[in-house]
Amino acid sequence: MATSWVPSVTPTTEFSLANLPFGIITTPSDPSPHAAVAIGASVLDLKVLSSHPAFPALFPPLAAHPDVFAQPTLNAFAALGRPVHRQVRAALRDLLSTDTAHPAVLRDAPAAERDRVLLPQSQVHMHLPMQIGDYTDFYAGYHHAYRVGCLFRGPEAALQPNYTHLPVGYHGRASSVVVSGTGIRRPTGQMLLDGEPTTGPSRRLDFELELGCFVARGNRMGEKVGVEEAEECIFGYVLLNDWSARDVQAWEYVPLGPFCAKNFGTTVGAWVVLADALEGFRTRGVQVEGRGEVQGYLREGREEAVFDVRLEVDLTTPEGDTTTISRTNAKHLLWSFPQMIAHHTLGGCPMRTGDLLGSGTISGPGGPEERGSLLEMTEGGKKEVLLYGMDARKFLKDGDTITLRGWCGQDGARVGFGECRGRIYSA
Amino acid sequence: MATSWVPSVTPTTEFSLANLPFGIITTPSDPSPHAAVAIGASVLDLKVLSSHPAFPALFPPLAAHPDVFAQPTLNAFAALGRPVHRQVRAALRDLLSTDTAHPAVLRDAPAAERDRVLLPQSQVHMHLPMQIGDYTDFYAGYHHAYRVGCLFRGPEAALQPNYTHLPVGYHGRASSVVVSGTGIRRPTGQMLLDGEPTTGPSRRLDFELELGCFVARGNRMGEKVGVEEAEECIFGYVLLNDWSARDVQAWEYVPLGPFCAKNFGTTVGAWVVLADALEGFRTRGVQVEGRGEVQGYLREGREEAVFDVRLEVDLTTPEGDTTTISRTNAKHLLWSFPQMIAHHTLGGCPMRTGDLLGSGTISGPGGPEERGSLLEMTEGGKKEVLLYGMDARKFLKDGDTITLRGWCGQDGARVGFGECRGRIYSA
């Protein structure tokens, strides 16, 4: 297992050499957003690194793209495609590893020079990593879909007939996707109260635990992406919180789906875990008895199509007490991201670099403690979720903070997503 | 009534001095997309005009924005706001009018100079006028919603309970919005055939006649746009064809709304009719008996909240025979665009310059000949629409062209949208 010479890399860090997620930062000395990589409790400033004389030699595929890390988003880098991402990650691992093969340009550099390129995470400010053209939210969390269906239609009709045949999804709102740490204002909306339409702040504000996927390279309009090619379209993954106003949703969603219940804010993590970093953690998704074969365009050559990522949800009260209210796993999906992409593009819908796909809420098959939304945990607001400090919730209060976390791998080689966090402020 | 000295301005042109719609062109001598205005059968090249020494004096609000018409979209111009659009339209009208008050810089210019700035429309190529951040499609066409509801649920439950209380809408796909003239490939999709999920080219391909609205200036996330302020957010209007695969839609749309049935292509007209050009054509929208008052945030101070725009749909067969299959009016809306914007932003969803809102399909209250989709005309595919040349349609055939047209006003001062046209090619 490769170790890093970077002092802040501890055995338990989720930003190990096996990870190297990309993000967009501003620093005390550079207020223009630009690219960085997380390593331990530090960030490697890729814009500063790009100006190093050894850069073209260290990163041959970027020699023709000297400004790719000086951009305010990762789109230009993502658009270079997975073979380039792979080579760049390998070069970065080499650069940061104890057993570097290259001249140890960073490790053995004077401290002052190293401090310019390697900064404490606490000193940088994180920005939305991608310019998002379109955002699509799927509904691939099987246990979530089943349980929410039970609440609305009973167990017999919980899943719609199409559910096991195609990855159900809807178009979301790209303009309201924000980076972790951004405050979320409780939405005002129209809802039904005692049978009467009423306008006011949502009383049933919820989170949704999801995995998000950014597109590296898309397709031309009128062409489709085959399920076997779709893997090459993926840049990387983030945690995603699809904040939801359940009272607004219940009133508005027929017949065209969720709208104002969702478009007031969606939070994504700041660090994009590149697709290659998750390759070692493949596993089988949800198996449904008697399901039969899916349509040909959705048939994947591999069984291990989703990822074994441990997920946690923390709720922090306005008083500062934190309770981990859910522990589950990203494997609880019926559909993989390549299947979502193949379905999305089947009719020729063009995907573009930076497009965001959400998995849908991820919940485990078991009790409230492994569910990915308060709607499920409280069975539609009927039960309470108990918190530390004698507190409890049915839905979110003003001042509450929801923090999503996710990681895979063992100590020394953990691959984590960093926090996906948002605090509710009053309407 | 002001007349123009431009020779191609005939009394019946929809691009009269009262209109002056904006678009994005490339020309034989300039392959970089840039702004233009339509006048008669000509276009005024605004980029060329910007280089005229008199430009800053003719257009004082643009003196600080000398490159605004050299951009590849109208977004920068739109973002300047309606007071600027108003002044620029007035200056353009003056410049192109017979009774120009300004020095007649164009009218009396040498022919060679005039020919550089005033080109035949047939010589220019039109491009998507705006960079669209997000596209939202509403469902405000009352008669369409009622009639489609009857087809699916019968007349008693045709309109969902929320329909008269809020402008129902859903997020569309910005990446597949294309300019008039772009070919549309028949989508392949998953559908139910004889009760079995099947994948293949859509057999029930349809058009939807809509009015589209582009946003000039939006709002910050977490803030709302009041219904009385919303008018100032509007840049202008286009015709919009929300192509729809009805068989795909019927199978996929529960519970999250239309997805692949819509995201293979949406066509918008090339010429944006600025909001001020439609001001003289206000009228009352659909009045529903016993409706009661809407929620406060949707209450408008004026009764004439929609526009009296005559609309037509032509179907041209692969053999070249054209039939006008529908004649209706843009006034058949239950909700105005300011109401849509107020609802859209109620929870704080940010709108950005260039965002596109669709009205929803516009149909009249009467027979098939005033309906805005084949689904309605054929009562769900049960009847045929008769065409010239002994031909008929239930849904669209490969090689069919749908052309939407719309205009208001009398001869000499017509305000029209130009064609919104798309031809179907095979899957």
GROMACS .gro file of C-alpha atoms in nm, chain B residues 58 65 97 123 129 225 299 364 394 408:
model
   10
  485LEU     CA    1  -2.752   5.639  -3.169
  492HIS     CA    2  -2.123   4.783  -2.401
  524SER     CA    3  -3.821   5.459  -4.015
  550GLN     CA    4  -2.843   3.493  -4.702
  556PRO     CA    5  -3.072   3.291  -2.980
  652VAL     CA    6  -3.976   3.739  -0.770
  726ARG     CA    7  -5.265   3.772  -0.787
  791GLY     CA    8  -5.867   2.636  -2.827
  821LYS     CA    9  -5.268   1.000  -3.640
  835CYS     CA   10  -5.064   3.976  -3.397
   0.00000   0.00000   0.00000
